[in-house]
Every structure is written in structure tokens, then in C-alpha cells.
Amino acid sequence: MARRPALTTLALAALAAAAIVVAVLVVGSPAASSAQERTATVERGVIQSTASGSGNLEPANQADVDFATSGEITHIYVKEGQHVSEDEILAKVDPAAANVALAQAEADLQSAQDALDQANEAASTTTTTATTAQSSGSNGASDSSGSGSGSTMTVAAAQANVESAQLSVQSAEKAVAATTLRAPMAGTVTAIDGSVGQTVSGGSSSSSSSSSSSTGSNGASVAGGLGGGSASSSSSGASGGSSFITLAQVSRFKMEVSLSESDIGSVKVGQPATVTVNAASGEQFAARVTDIGVLSSSSSSGSSSSAVSYPVTLSLDQTAKRLKAGMSATADIVTSEVTGLAVPSQALSGSTVTVQAADGTQTTRRVQTGVVGDATTQVVSGLKVGDKVVVRSTAAALGGALGGSDQADSAIRSRLGGGGLGGGLGGGGGFVGGGPGGLRGAAGGGGRTP
């Protein structure tokens, strides 16, 4: 029974040690109190305000190239990873059907031209007959006038047939040219969805329709390069919507980031930016804003509220060989920038700052501020270069408290011996579970057993 008072005494001692630790951490030592403040010297510099977003690098320019006509693939002249020049031949399909269609269109045009010639001759003969008959009597003039009117309608119809046949020939010529697929731009072949022997069905898209309006062999070749919005295969069943060949300019990059509705108002096309590529050891590259999305996109996080963001596209002005499409990156867009007197933003309390003199005395001074940057704020008036301002921050106070707790912990260790702070806290945890745990913690902290 004599052992119980000793156990109680040890438990109370452990509880007192834990209370001392908590008091040191909360109140802080004299070193902690002094560490809650620091001074910063007013200097002239650049104050920047930025808007940040993350995304992935993309090729600066990319083209999905498809055949604009149907046929069996007979040749593929490129492979993935190969660099091609603009208008270079990429592939061909069998031109037999297109050549037959062109020959038929040319024959129809010739027939229409012959019919027009005949109509013109008939009209000329009818006009001569009508003139002769007019001199012999009114009835003959009336009959010949009716015949002349019929001949004129025949010439108009024949002329329309000729023009229609000419359009058919032009379309057939483009179809023949479209059997040769050409590169619409210089770039690197990044994907080929097809092989020799497969059959492609030509598609149409906005790009093919705009390019097919041009005439001549060059216009036809470009139509073949840009024509078609889809590619399919009769043997392997290529996935719908995929292009036959994809070209990309992999030496230049762009990226798209999403900015919040609070940031998007300060972003303008042409603003400079810094892109930090994570996979390139955090290397930074100069960029600029090239496009700002008009429509927003919202994302919900399981609640009724949703975050609204806007897409912003940036083009990198610099590049490096190690950069690859798809790499993750972060962009810091400079939305405002000015050169002037700068102080840490944490030194400001509204429109006032605390200035510390050489003798340590502190006075409050009213200032006029300008651009508010990410870490510093421009001071327009109220301060001069060399002034020292007092910075008070939660981070500084926390750092001071943690710094002071190291000294307190050393003092506790010297008093308790051995484990000190760790044993004391361990014992404190044991009190919740019961007396024996607390006693073991106290024994561990003091390095002694009762």
C-alpha cells in the first residue's frame, strides 16, 4: 500500500511537465516574442501581379490529314516521326476510278460543246430563212419568227449544258488530284492510321470545302491534303473520327490553362508569361497570351456550387529539345507590372506601415499604395528608399514560437533527464487510458523507475 503514494506523485509530476510544455508552446519564450517581428528595407524594384494556371504542352500547330476521295491505298511514303515539307506527297490511293470519271466528264463536255455548235448553226440558218421570208409576205415572216424563237431557246439550253459539263470536269480533275495526299504544312508525322491495301472513304469538312474552291492543280492538291474529316478502313475498321495521318509542329509549343472568374478580368491577349515545365527540372520559358476563351466551363465538387473557369491559351516563345508534347507545366501570366518603391505586402496594415528608426523606436506612418503584387506592394508616397518597415506575419510568429520551443525542450530535458519532452507527452497520453500508462510514460521520460 505504501507504493500508491509514490505512483501518484510520479503521475502528478508528469502532468506538471506536460503543462510546462504546453505553456512554452502557447506563450513562447523571450526569443519567440522577438521573432514575431522582422524589418524590411524599402527598395526600388519591379512589382508584379500574376495569374497562375496549370496545363500540358501541346504542339503549336497540328493538322489531321485525310483523303478527300475514296479508294484503296496503294502507297504510303512517310512513317511516324518523319519530318515532311509543305505540299510533300504523303500517300496515294488507286486513281483508276477517278481517271474513268474524268474521262467520262470530258466526253460529256465534248458532247455538250458539239450540241452547242449545232444549236448555233441552226439558229443562224433560221435567222437567214426568216429574213428571206419576210420580204415575201407577212405569214412567212410570222412562221420564221416562231422558228427563230425556238432556235434561240435551244442555244440557251445548249450553253447551260456546256457550263454544267465544265463544272463536272473540274470536279473530276480535283478527284484525280485528291488521290494523292499532300502535306498541308511542314511538320512531323505523329500518327498514321492505315496501311497499304486498306480502303478509305473520303470525307468532307470545313477545311476541305474552303480549299476545294480554288482551281488548278495546286488548289486540287491542297484540297486533297486538307480534305476529309474522317478515315475508315474496310479490313481493320479504323475508329470513327480518327484521321489518316496527323502532322504536328513539335518544335514549337502552346498550352491551355484555366483561370478563375476573379483572375480572367485582368488577363489580356499579348500579356507576357513565364511557363515552368515540371519535367524539365523546373526550367522556365517565356510565353505570351494568344487567346482567351469566351465561354466558361464549370466544375462541381459534389455540391450545388461549382467553380467557374475560363480557358486561356499561351504560346511559348522559347523552346528546348527536351520539351515534349504532353508535359505538365505551370504558367504565371503577368497581369500588371510597375517599377517603383516596394515593400512586403505583409508590412501594410490598411494604408499604414510601421517604420522603425535607427534607435529602435517605431512610428506609424500613412502611405499611398499603387500596384499590389504577389508578394510586394508599390508605395507611391509616404516612404523613401532605405526606410525600414516592420513586418508582422503569422508565419513569423509561428516560426518564433517553434524556435523558442527548442530552448524550452532543452530545459525540460535537463530537468527530467533522458527522454524529456517525448516521455512527458507520452505519459500525458497515458492519462486518458488510465494510470499505469501514464506511469510508464513518466518513467520513460525521466529515465528512472520508482
mmCIF file with all atom_site columns, N, CA and C in Angstrom, residues 36-104:
data_model
loop_
_atom_site.group_PDB
_atom_site.id
_atom_site.type_symbol
_atom_site.label_atom_id
_atom_site.label_alt_id
_atom_site.label_comp_id
_atom_site.label_asym_id
_atom_site.label_entity_id
_atom_site.label_seq_id
_atom_site.pdbx_PDB_ins_code
_atom_site.Cartn_x
_atom_site.Cartn_y
_atom_site.Cartn_z
_atom_site.occupancy
_atom_site.B_iso_or_equiv
_atom_site.pdbx_formal_charge
_atom_site.auth_seq_id
_atom_site.auth_comp_id
_atom_site.auth_asym_id
_atom_site.auth_atom_id
_atom_site.pdbx_PDB_model_num
ATOM 1   N N  . GLN A 1 36  ? 8.632   37.399 -33.617  1.00 0.00 ? 36  GLN A N  1
ATOM 2   C CA . GLN A 1 36  ? 7.355   37.651 -34.268  1.00 0.00 ? 36  GLN A CA 1
ATOM 3   C C  . GLN A 1 36  ? 7.425   38.856 -35.197  1.00 0.00 ? 36  GLN A C  1
ATOM 4   N N  . GLU A 1 37  ? 8.426   39.650 -35.096  1.00 0.00 ? 37  GLU A N  1
ATOM 5   C CA . GLU A 1 37  ? 8.593   40.819 -35.936  1.00 0.00 ? 37  GLU A CA 1
ATOM 6   C C  . GLU A 1 37  ? 9.939   40.752 -36.667  1.00 0.00 ? 37  GLU A C  1
ATOM 7   N N  . ARG A 1 38  ? 9.934   41.314 -37.842  1.00 0.00 ? 38  ARG A N  1
ATOM 8   C CA . ARG A 1 38  ? 11.179  41.489 -38.578  1.00 0.00 ? 38  ARG A CA 1
ATOM 9   C C  . ARG A 1 38  ? 11.088  42.800 -39.332  1.00 0.00 ? 38  ARG A C  1
ATOM 10  N N  . THR A 1 39  ? 12.212  43.302 -39.747  1.00 0.00 ? 39  THR A N  1
ATOM 11  C CA . THR A 1 39  ? 12.217  44.554 -40.504  1.00 0.00 ? 39  THR A CA 1
ATOM 12  C C  . THR A 1 39  ? 12.637  44.297 -41.941  1.00 0.00 ? 39  THR A C  1
ATOM 13  N N  . ALA A 1 40  ? 12.108  45.112 -42.826  1.00 0.00 ? 40  ALA A N  1
ATOM 14  C CA . ALA A 1 40  ? 12.454  45.034 -44.248  1.00 0.00 ? 40  ALA A CA 1
ATOM 15  C C  . ALA A 1 40  ? 12.805  46.433 -44.728  1.00 0.00 ? 40  ALA A C  1
ATOM 16  N N  . THR A 1 41  ? 13.800  46.518 -45.585  1.00 0.00 ? 41  THR A N  1
ATOM 17  C CA . THR A 1 41  ? 14.259  47.803 -46.096  1.00 0.00 ? 41  THR A CA 1
ATOM 18  C C  . THR A 1 41  ? 13.490  48.165 -47.365  1.00 0.00 ? 41  THR A C  1
ATOM 19  N N  . VAL A 1 42  ? 13.004  49.381 -47.428  1.00 0.00 ? 42  VAL A N  1
ATOM 20  C CA . VAL A 1 42  ? 12.293  49.852 -48.613  1.00 0.00 ? 42  VAL A CA 1
ATOM 21  C C  . VAL A 1 42  ? 13.286  50.003 -49.757  1.00 0.00 ? 42  VAL A C  1
ATOM 22  N N  . GLU A 1 43  ? 12.996  49.361 -50.871  1.00 0.00 ? 43  GLU A N  1
ATOM 23  C CA . GLU A 1 43  ? 13.885  49.395 -52.037  1.00 0.00 ? 43  GLU A CA 1
ATOM 24  C C  . GLU A 1 43  ? 13.085  49.689 -53.295  1.00 0.00 ? 43  GLU A C  1
ATOM 25  N N  . ARG A 1 44  ? 13.798  50.127 -54.321  1.00 0.00 ? 44  ARG A N  1
ATOM 26  C CA . ARG A 1 44  ? 13.173  50.321 -55.624  1.00 0.00 ? 44  ARG A CA 1
ATOM 27  C C  . ARG A 1 44  ? 13.293  49.028 -56.419  1.00 0.00 ? 44  ARG A C  1
ATOM 28  N N  . GLY A 1 45  ? 12.196  48.596 -56.985  1.00 0.00 ? 45  GLY A N  1
ATOM 29  C CA . GLY A 1 45  ? 12.212  47.348 -57.733  1.00 0.00 ? 45  GLY A CA 1
ATOM 30  C C  . GLY A 1 45  ? 10.980  47.211 -58.604  1.00 0.00 ? 45  GLY A C  1
ATOM 31  N N  . VAL A 1 46  ? 10.790  46.026 -59.136  1.00 0.00 ? 46  VAL A N  1
ATOM 32  C CA . VAL A 1 46  ? 9.669   45.723 -60.028  1.00 0.00 ? 46  VAL A CA 1
ATOM 33  C C  . VAL A 1 46  ? 8.582   45.007 -59.227  1.00 0.00 ? 46  VAL A C  1
ATOM 34  N N  . ILE A 1 47  ? 7.383   45.545 -59.271  1.00 0.00 ? 47  ILE A N  1
ATOM 35  C CA . ILE A 1 47  ? 6.240   44.926 -58.597  1.00 0.00 ? 47  ILE A CA 1
ATOM 36  C C  . ILE A 1 47  ? 5.372   44.278 -59.657  1.00 0.00 ? 47  ILE A C  1
ATOM 37  N N  . GLN A 1 48  ? 5.124   42.992 -59.492  1.00 0.00 ? 48  GLN A N  1
ATOM 38  C CA . GLN A 1 48  ? 4.342   42.244 -60.471  1.00 0.00 ? 48  GLN A CA 1
ATOM 39  C C  . GLN A 1 48  ? 3.135   41.593 -59.805  1.00 0.00 ? 48  GLN A C  1
ATOM 40  N N  . SER A 1 49  ? 2.041   41.597 -60.559  1.00 0.00 ? 49  SER A N  1
ATOM 41  C CA . SER A 1 49  ? 0.855   40.846 -60.172  1.00 0.00 ? 49  SER A CA 1
ATOM 42  C C  . SER A 1 49  ? 0.609   39.797 -61.244  1.00 0.00 ? 49  SER A C  1
ATOM 43  N N  . THR A 1 50  ? 0.417   38.562 -60.838  1.00 0.00 ? 50  THR A N  1
ATOM 44  C CA . THR A 1 50  ? 0.290   37.475 -61.805  1.00 0.00 ? 50  THR A CA 1
ATOM 45  C C  . THR A 1 50  ? -0.974  36.669 -61.572  1.00 0.00 ? 50  THR A C  1
ATOM 46  N N  . ALA A 1 51  ? -1.396  35.982 -62.612  1.00 0.00 ? 51  ALA A N  1
ATOM 47  C CA . ALA A 1 51  ? -2.478  34.998 -62.555  1.00 0.00 ? 51  ALA A CA 1
ATOM 48  C C  . ALA A 1 51  ? -1.889  33.665 -63.002  1.00 0.00 ? 51  ALA A C  1
ATOM 49  N N  . SER A 1 52  ? -2.096  32.642 -62.227  1.00 0.00 ? 52  SER A N  1
ATOM 50  C CA . SER A 1 52  ? -1.434  31.357 -62.486  1.00 0.00 ? 52  SER A CA 1
ATOM 51  C C  . SER A 1 52  ? -2.437  30.271 -62.838  1.00 0.00 ? 52  SER A C  1
ATOM 52  N N  . GLY A 1 53  ? -1.966  29.343 -63.651  1.00 0.00 ? 53  GLY A N  1
ATOM 53  C CA . GLY A 1 53  ? -2.762  28.176 -64.027  1.00 0.00 ? 53  GLY A CA 1
ATOM 54  C C  . GLY A 1 53  ? -1.843  27.075 -64.500  1.00 0.00 ? 53  GLY A C  1
ATOM 55  N N  . SER A 1 54  ? -2.338  25.876 -64.529  1.00 0.00 ? 54  SER A N  1
ATOM 56  C CA . SER A 1 54  ? -1.543  24.729 -64.955  1.00 0.00 ? 54  SER A CA 1
ATOM 57  C C  . SER A 1 54  ? -2.199  24.054 -66.141  1.00 0.00 ? 54  SER A C  1
ATOM 58  N N  . GLY A 1 55  ? -1.384  23.317 -66.893  1.00 0.00 ? 55  GLY A N  1
ATOM 59  C CA . GLY A 1 55  ? -1.881  22.608 -68.073  1.00 0.00 ? 55  GLY A CA 1
ATOM 60  C C  . GLY A 1 55  ? -0.791  21.722 -68.635  1.00 0.00 ? 55  GLY A C  1
ATOM 61  N N  . ASN A 1 56  ? -0.947  21.347 -69.895  1.00 0.00 ? 56  ASN A N  1
ATOM 62  C CA . ASN A 1 56  ? 0.012   20.474 -70.568  1.00 0.00 ? 56  ASN A CA 1
ATOM 63  C C  . ASN A 1 56  ? 0.450   21.106 -71.886  1.00 0.00 ? 56  ASN A C  1
ATOM 64  N N  . LEU A 1 57  ? 1.700   20.866 -72.248  1.00 0.00 ? 57  LEU A N  1
ATOM 65  C CA . LEU A 1 57  ? 2.223   21.379 -73.505  1.00 0.00 ? 57  LEU A CA 1
ATOM 66  C C  . LEU A 1 57  ? 1.557   20.681 -74.681  1.00 0.00 ? 57  LEU A C  1
ATOM 67  N N  . GLU A 1 58  ? 1.273   21.442 -75.716  1.00 0.00 ? 58  GLU A N  1
ATOM 68  C CA . GLU A 1 58  ? 0.702   20.920 -76.954  1.00 0.00 ? 58  GLU A CA 1
ATOM 69  C C  . GLU A 1 58  ? 1.506   21.462 -78.130  1.00 0.00 ? 58  GLU A C  1
ATOM 70  N N  . PRO A 1 59  ? 1.503   20.741 -79.260  1.00 0.00 ? 59  PRO A N  1
ATOM 71  C CA . PRO A 1 59  ? 2.154   21.296 -80.450  1.00 0.00 ? 59  PRO A CA 1
ATOM 72  C C  . PRO A 1 59  ? 1.518   22.623 -80.830  1.00 0.00 ? 59  PRO A C  1
ATOM 73  N N  . ALA A 1 60  ? 2.333   23.565 -81.269  1.00 0.00 ? 60  ALA A N  1
ATOM 74  C CA . ALA A 1 60  ? 1.813   24.885 -81.625  1.00 0.00 ? 60  ALA A CA 1
ATOM 75  C C  . ALA A 1 60  ? 0.837   24.812 -82.784  1.00 0.00 ? 60  ALA A C  1
ATOM 76  N N  . ASN A 1 61  ? 1.045   23.859 -83.680  1.00 0.00 ? 61  ASN A N  1
ATOM 77  C CA . ASN A 1 61  ? 0.148   23.706 -84.827  1.00 0.00 ? 61  ASN A CA 1
ATOM 78  C C  . ASN A 1 61  ? 0.023   22.233 -85.138  1.00 0.00 ? 61  ASN A C  1
ATOM 79  N N  . GLN A 1 62  ? -1.180  21.786 -85.390  1.00 0.00 ? 62  GLN A N  1
ATOM 80  C CA . GLN A 1 62  ? -1.431  20.370 -85.671  1.00 0.00 ? 62  GLN A CA 1
ATOM 81  C C  . GLN A 1 62  ? -2.489  20.257 -86.747  1.00 0.00 ? 62  GLN A C  1
ATOM 82  N N  . ALA A 1 63  ? -2.335  19.283 -87.631  1.00 0.00 ? 63  ALA A N  1
ATOM 83  C CA . ALA A 1 63  ? -3.278  19.090 -88.734  1.00 0.00 ? 63  ALA A CA 1
ATOM 84  C C  . ALA A 1 63  ? -3.614  17.616 -88.863  1.00 0.00 ? 63  ALA A C  1
ATOM 85  N N  . ASP A 1 64  ? -4.906  17.336 -88.983  1.00 0.00 ? 64  ASP A N  1
ATOM 86  C CA . ASP A 1 64  ? -5.382  15.984 -89.257  1.00 0.00 ? 64  ASP A CA 1
ATOM 87  C C  . ASP A 1 64  ? -5.650  15.884 -90.756  1.00 0.00 ? 64  ASP A C  1
ATOM 88  N N  . VAL A 1 65  ? -4.901  15.028 -91.426  1.00 0.00 ? 65  VAL A N  1
ATOM 89  C CA . VAL A 1 65  ? -4.925  14.964 -92.887  1.00 0.00 ? 65  VAL A CA 1
ATOM 90  C C  . VAL A 1 65  ? -5.638  13.693 -93.335  1.00 0.00 ? 65  VAL A C  1
ATOM 91  N N  . ASP A 1 66  ? -6.611  13.847 -94.234  1.00 0.00 ? 66  ASP A N  1
ATOM 92  C CA . ASP A 1 66  ? -7.375  12.710 -94.761  1.00 0.00 ? 66  ASP A CA 1
ATOM 93  C C  . ASP A 1 66  ? -7.530  12.836 -96.271  1.00 0.00 ? 66  ASP A C  1
ATOM 94  N N  . PHE A 1 67  ? -7.794  11.694 -96.907  1.00 0.00 ? 67  PHE A N  1
ATOM 95  C CA . PHE A 1 67  ? -8.119  11.715 -98.335  1.00 0.00 ? 67  PHE A CA 1
ATOM 96  C C  . PHE A 1 67  ? -9.492  12.329 -98.533  1.00 0.00 ? 67  PHE A C  1
ATOM 97  N N  . ALA A 1 68  ? -9.635  13.097 -99.615  1.00 0.00 ? 68  ALA A N  1
ATOM 98  C CA . ALA A 1 68  ? -10.920 13.698 -99.951  1.00 0.00 ? 68  ALA A CA 1
ATOM 99  C C  . ALA A 1 68  ? -11.693 12.856 -100.941 1.00 0.00 ? 68  ALA A C  1
ATOM 100 N N  . THR A 1 69  ? -11.156 11.711 -101.322 1.00 0.00 ? 69  THR A N  1
ATOM 101 C CA . THR A 1 69  ? -11.830 10.818 -102.246 1.00 0.00 ? 69  THR A CA 1
ATOM 102 C C  . THR A 1 69  ? -11.669 9.389  -101.767 1.00 0.00 ? 69  THR A C  1
ATOM 103 N N  . SER A 1 70  ? -12.526 8.517  -102.240 1.00 0.00 ? 70  SER A N  1
ATOM 104 C CA . SER A 1 70  ? -12.487 7.115  -101.824 1.00 0.00 ? 70  SER A CA 1
ATOM 105 C C  . SER A 1 70  ? -11.541 6.315  -102.714 1.00 0.00 ? 70  SER A C  1
ATOM 106 N N  . GLY A 1 71  ? -11.045 5.220  -102.156 1.00 0.00 ? 71  GLY A N  1
ATOM 107 C CA . GLY A 1 71  ? -10.188 4.346  -102.938 1.00 0.00 ? 71  GLY A CA 1
ATOM 108 C C  . GLY A 1 71  ? -9.327  3.465  -102.059 1.00 0.00 ? 71  GLY A C  1
ATOM 109 N N  . GLU A 1 72  ? -8.611  2.573  -102.700 1.00 0.00 ? 72  GLU A N  1
ATOM 110 C CA . GLU A 1 72  ? -7.701  1.671  -101.990 1.00 0.00 ? 72  GLU A CA 1
ATOM 111 C C  . GLU A 1 72  ? -6.313  2.298  -101.898 1.00 0.00 ? 72  GLU A C  1
ATOM 112 N N  . ILE A 1 73  ? -5.747  2.253  -100.711 1.00 0.00 ? 73  ILE A N  1
ATOM 113 C CA . ILE A 1 73  ? -4.423  2.843  -100.502 1.00 0.00 ? 73  ILE A CA 1
ATOM 114 C C  . ILE A 1 73  ? -3.378  2.009  -101.249 1.00 0.00 ? 73  ILE A C  1
ATOM 115 N N  . THR A 1 74  ? -2.633  2.661  -102.118 1.00 0.00 ? 74  THR A N  1
ATOM 116 C CA . THR A 1 74  ? -1.605  1.957  -102.900 1.00 0.00 ? 74  THR A CA 1
ATOM 117 C C  . THR A 1 74  ? -0.192  2.274  -102.432 1.00 0.00 ? 74  THR A C  1
ATOM 118 N N  . HIS A 1 75  ? 0.009   3.464  -101.874 1.00 0.00 ? 75  HIS A N  1
ATOM 119 C CA . HIS A 1 75  ? 1.353   3.844  -101.425 1.00 0.00 ? 75  HIS A CA 1
ATOM 120 C C  . HIS A 1 75  ? 1.248   4.715  -100.175 1.00 0.00 ? 75  HIS A C  1
ATOM 121 N N  . ILE A 1 76  ? 2.156   4.499  -99.226  1.00 0.00 ? 76  ILE A N  1
ATOM 122 C CA . ILE A 1 76  ? 2.355   5.386  -98.085  1.00 0.00 ? 76  ILE A CA 1
ATOM 123 C C  . ILE A 1 76  ? 3.846   5.739  -98.071  1.00 0.00 ? 76  ILE A C  1
ATOM 124 N N  . TYR A 1 77  ? 4.144   7.002  -98.264  1.00 0.00 ? 77  TYR A N  1
ATOM 125 C CA . TYR A 1 77  ? 5.526   7.424  -98.482  1.00 0.00 ? 77  TYR A CA 1
ATOM 126 C C  . TYR A 1 77  ? 6.224   7.906  -97.207  1.00 0.00 ? 77  TYR A C  1
ATOM 127 N N  . VAL A 1 78  ? 5.506   7.984  -96.090  1.00 0.00 ? 78  VAL A N  1
ATOM 128 C CA . VAL A 1 78  ? 6.098   8.516  -94.857  1.00 0.00 ? 78  VAL A CA 1
ATOM 129 C C  . VAL A 1 78  ? 5.906   7.516  -93.732  1.00 0.00 ? 78  VAL A C  1
ATOM 130 N N  . LYS A 1 79  ? 6.571   7.771  -92.629  1.00 0.00 ? 79  LYS A N  1
ATOM 131 C CA . LYS A 1 79  ? 6.418   6.951  -91.424  1.00 0.00 ? 79  LYS A CA 1
ATOM 132 C C  . LYS A 1 79  ? 6.379   7.871  -90.207  1.00 0.00 ? 79  LYS A C  1
ATOM 133 N N  . GLU A 1 80  ? 5.935   7.339  -89.104  1.00 0.00 ? 80  GLU A N  1
ATOM 134 C CA . GLU A 1 80  ? 5.827   8.139  -87.889  1.00 0.00 ? 80  GLU A CA 1
ATOM 135 C C  . GLU A 1 80  ? 7.195   8.663  -87.451  1.00 0.00 ? 80  GLU A C  1
ATOM 136 N N  . GLY A 1 81  ? 7.203   9.918  -87.048  1.00 0.00 ? 81  GLY A N  1
ATOM 137 C CA . GLY A 1 81  ? 8.446   10.549 -86.627  1.00 0.00 ? 81  GLY A CA 1
ATOM 138 C C  . GLY A 1 81  ? 9.194   11.252 -87.741  1.00 0.00 ? 81  GLY A C  1
ATOM 139 N N  . GLN A 1 82  ? 8.751   11.071 -88.982  1.00 0.00 ? 82  GLN A N  1
ATOM 140 C CA . GLN A 1 82  ? 9.438   11.684 -90.124  1.00 0.00 ? 82  GLN A CA 1
ATOM 141 C C  . GLN A 1 82  ? 8.990   13.130 -90.295  1.00 0.00 ? 82  GLN A C  1
ATOM 142 N N  . HIS A 1 83  ? 9.946   13.996 -90.599  1.00 0.00 ? 83  HIS A N  1
ATOM 143 C CA . HIS A 1 83  ? 9.630   15.397 -90.872  1.00 0.00 ? 83  HIS A CA 1
ATOM 144 C C  . HIS A 1 83  ? 9.324   15.562 -92.352  1.00 0.00 ? 83  HIS A C  1
ATOM 145 N N  . VAL A 1 84  ? 8.261   16.277 -92.658  1.00 0.00 ? 84  VAL A N  1
ATOM 146 C CA . VAL A 1 84  ? 7.854   16.492 -94.049  1.00 0.00 ? 84  VAL A CA 1
ATOM 147 C C  . VAL A 1 84  ? 7.748   17.985 -94.311  1.00 0.00 ? 84  VAL A C  1
ATOM 148 N N  . SER A 1 85  ? 7.870   18.345 -95.584  1.00 0.00 ? 85  SER A N  1
ATOM 149 C CA . SER A 1 85  ? 7.738   19.732 -96.010  1.00 0.00 ? 85  SER A CA 1
ATOM 150 C C  . SER A 1 85  ? 6.327   19.988 -96.507  1.00 0.00 ? 85  SER A C  1
ATOM 151 N N  . GLU A 1 86  ? 5.968   21.242 -96.599  1.00 0.00 ? 86  GLU A N  1
ATOM 152 C CA . GLU A 1 86  ? 4.649   21.595 -97.107  1.00 0.00 ? 86  GLU A CA 1
ATOM 153 C C  . GLU A 1 86  ? 4.490   21.125 -98.551  1.00 0.00 ? 86  GLU A C  1
ATOM 154 N N  . ASP A 1 87  ? 3.341   20.541 -98.873  1.00 0.00 ? 87  ASP A N  1
ATOM 155 C CA . ASP A 1 87  ? 2.970   20.031 -100.194 1.00 0.00 ? 87  ASP A CA 1
ATOM 156 C C  . ASP A 1 87  ? 3.723   18.736 -100.557 1.00 0.00 ? 87  ASP A C  1
ATOM 157 N N  . GLU A 1 88  ? 4.442   18.161 -99.616  1.00 0.00 ? 88  GLU A N  1
ATOM 158 C CA . GLU A 1 88  ? 5.118   16.882 -99.882  1.00 0.00 ? 88  GLU A CA 1
ATOM 159 C C  . GLU A 1 88  ? 4.088   15.755 -99.960  1.00 0.00 ? 88  GLU A C  1
ATOM 160 N N  . ILE A 1 89  ? 4.312   14.787 -100.866 1.00 0.00 ? 89  ILE A N  1
ATOM 161 C CA . ILE A 1 89  ? 3.383   13.666 -101.040 1.00 0.00 ? 89  ILE A CA 1
ATOM 162 C C  . ILE A 1 89  ? 3.482   12.741 -99.835  1.00 0.00 ? 89  ILE A C  1
ATOM 163 N N  . LEU A 1 90  ? 2.310   12.436 -99.236  1.00 0.00 ? 90  LEU A N  1
ATOM 164 C CA . LEU A 1 90  ? 2.254   11.556 -98.075  1.00 0.00 ? 90  LEU A CA 1
ATOM 165 C C  . LEU A 1 90  ? 1.805   10.146 -98.441  1.00 0.00 ? 90  LEU A C  1
ATOM 166 N N  . ALA A 1 91  ? 0.781   10.042 -99.279  1.00 0.00 ? 91  ALA A N  1
ATOM 167 C CA . ALA A 1 91  ? 0.227   8.730  -99.636  1.00 0.00 ? 91  ALA A CA 1
ATOM 168 C C  . ALA A 1 91  ? -0.611  8.878  -100.902 1.00 0.00 ? 91  ALA A C  1
ATOM 169 N N  . LYS A 1 92  ? -0.984  7.719  -101.476 1.00 0.00 ? 92  LYS A N  1
ATOM 170 C CA . LYS A 1 92  ? -1.831  7.704  -102.676 1.00 0.00 ? 92  LYS A CA 1
ATOM 171 C C  . LYS A 1 92  ? -2.859  6.574  -102.567 1.00 0.00 ? 92  LYS A C  1
ATOM 172 N N  . VAL A 1 93  ? -4.002  6.819  -103.200 1.00 0.00 ? 93  VAL A N  1
ATOM 173 C CA . VAL A 1 93  ? -4.990  5.760  -103.388 1.00 0.00 ? 93  VAL A CA 1
ATOM 174 C C  . VAL A 1 93  ? -5.092  5.460  -104.880 1.00 0.00 ? 93  VAL A C  1
ATOM 175 N N  . ASP A 1 94  ? -5.681  4.318  -105.216 1.00 0.00 ? 94  ASP A N  1
ATOM 176 C CA . ASP A 1 94  ? -5.810  3.901  -106.605 1.00 0.00 ? 94  ASP A CA 1
ATOM 177 C C  . ASP A 1 94  ? -6.610  4.934  -107.393 1.00 0.00 ? 94  ASP A C  1
ATOM 178 N N  . PRO A 1 95  ? -6.027  5.530  -108.448 1.00 0.00 ? 95  PRO A N  1
ATOM 179 C CA . PRO A 1 95  ? -6.723  6.586  -109.186 1.00 0.00 ? 95  PRO A CA 1
ATOM 180 C C  . PRO A 1 95  ? -7.569  6.083  -110.337 1.00 0.00 ? 95  PRO A C  1
ATOM 181 N N  . ALA A 1 96  ? -7.719  4.765  -110.496 1.00 0.00 ? 96  ALA A N  1
ATOM 182 C CA . ALA A 1 96  ? -8.405  4.227  -111.674 1.00 0.00 ? 96  ALA A CA 1
ATOM 183 C C  . ALA A 1 96  ? -9.821  4.760  -111.789 1.00 0.00 ? 96  ALA A C  1
ATOM 184 N N  . ALA A 1 97  ? -10.594 4.665  -110.733 1.00 0.00 ? 97  ALA A N  1
ATOM 185 C CA . ALA A 1 97  ? -11.983 5.110  -110.786 1.00 0.00 ? 97  ALA A CA 1
ATOM 186 C C  . ALA A 1 97  ? -12.055 6.609  -111.054 1.00 0.00 ? 97  ALA A C  1
ATOM 187 N N  . ALA A 1 98  ? -11.164 7.376  -110.434 1.00 0.00 ? 98  ALA A N  1
ATOM 188 C CA . ALA A 1 98  ? -11.171 8.820  -110.652 1.00 0.00 ? 98  ALA A CA 1
ATOM 189 C C  . ALA A 1 98  ? -10.797 9.168  -112.087 1.00 0.00 ? 98  ALA A C  1
ATOM 190 N N  . ASN A 1 99  ? -9.867  8.408  -112.677 1.00 0.00 ? 99  ASN A N  1
ATOM 191 C CA . ASN A 1 99  ? -9.487  8.663  -114.072 1.00 0.00 ? 99  ASN A CA 1
ATOM 192 C C  . ASN A 1 99  ? -10.637 8.353  -115.025 1.00 0.00 ? 99  ASN A C  1
ATOM 193 N N  . VAL A 1 100 ? -11.366 7.280  -114.737 1.00 0.00 ? 100 VAL A N  1
ATOM 194 C CA . VAL A 1 100 ? -12.520 6.941  -115.573 1.00 0.00 ? 100 VAL A CA 1
ATOM 195 C C  . VAL A 1 100 ? -13.577 8.030  -115.477 1.00 0.00 ? 100 VAL A C  1
ATOM 196 N N  . ALA A 1 101 ? -13.823 8.501  -114.255 1.00 0.00 ? 101 ALA A N  1
ATOM 197 C CA . ALA A 1 101 ? -14.819 9.556  -114.072 1.00 0.00 ? 101 ALA A CA 1
ATOM 198 C C  . ALA A 1 101 ? -14.393 10.831 -114.796 1.00 0.00 ? 101 ALA A C  1
ATOM 199 N N  . LEU A 1 102 ? -13.102 11.125 -114.798 1.00 0.00 ? 102 LEU A N  1
ATOM 200 C CA . LEU A 1 102 ? -12.619 12.308 -115.512 1.00 0.00 ? 102 LEU A CA 1
ATOM 201 C C  . LEU A 1 102 ? -12.791 12.143 -117.014 1.00 0.00 ? 102 LEU A C  1
ATOM 202 N N  . ALA A 1 103 ? -12.487 10.961 -117.531 1.00 0.00 ? 103 ALA A N  1
ATOM 203 C CA . ALA A 1 103 ? -12.652 10.722 -118.975 1.00 0.00 ? 103 ALA A CA 1
ATOM 204 C C  . ALA A 1 103 ? -14.112 10.864 -119.379 1.00 0.00 ? 103 ALA A C  1
ATOM 205 N N  . GLN A 1 104 ? -15.029 10.357 -118.555 1.00 0.00 ? 104 GLN A N  1
ATOM 206 C CA . GLN A 1 104 ? -16.452 10.464 -118.857 1.00 0.00 ? 104 GLN A CA 1
ATOM 207 C C  . GLN A 1 104 ? -16.905 11.917 -118.837 1.00 0.00 ? 104 GLN A C  1
#
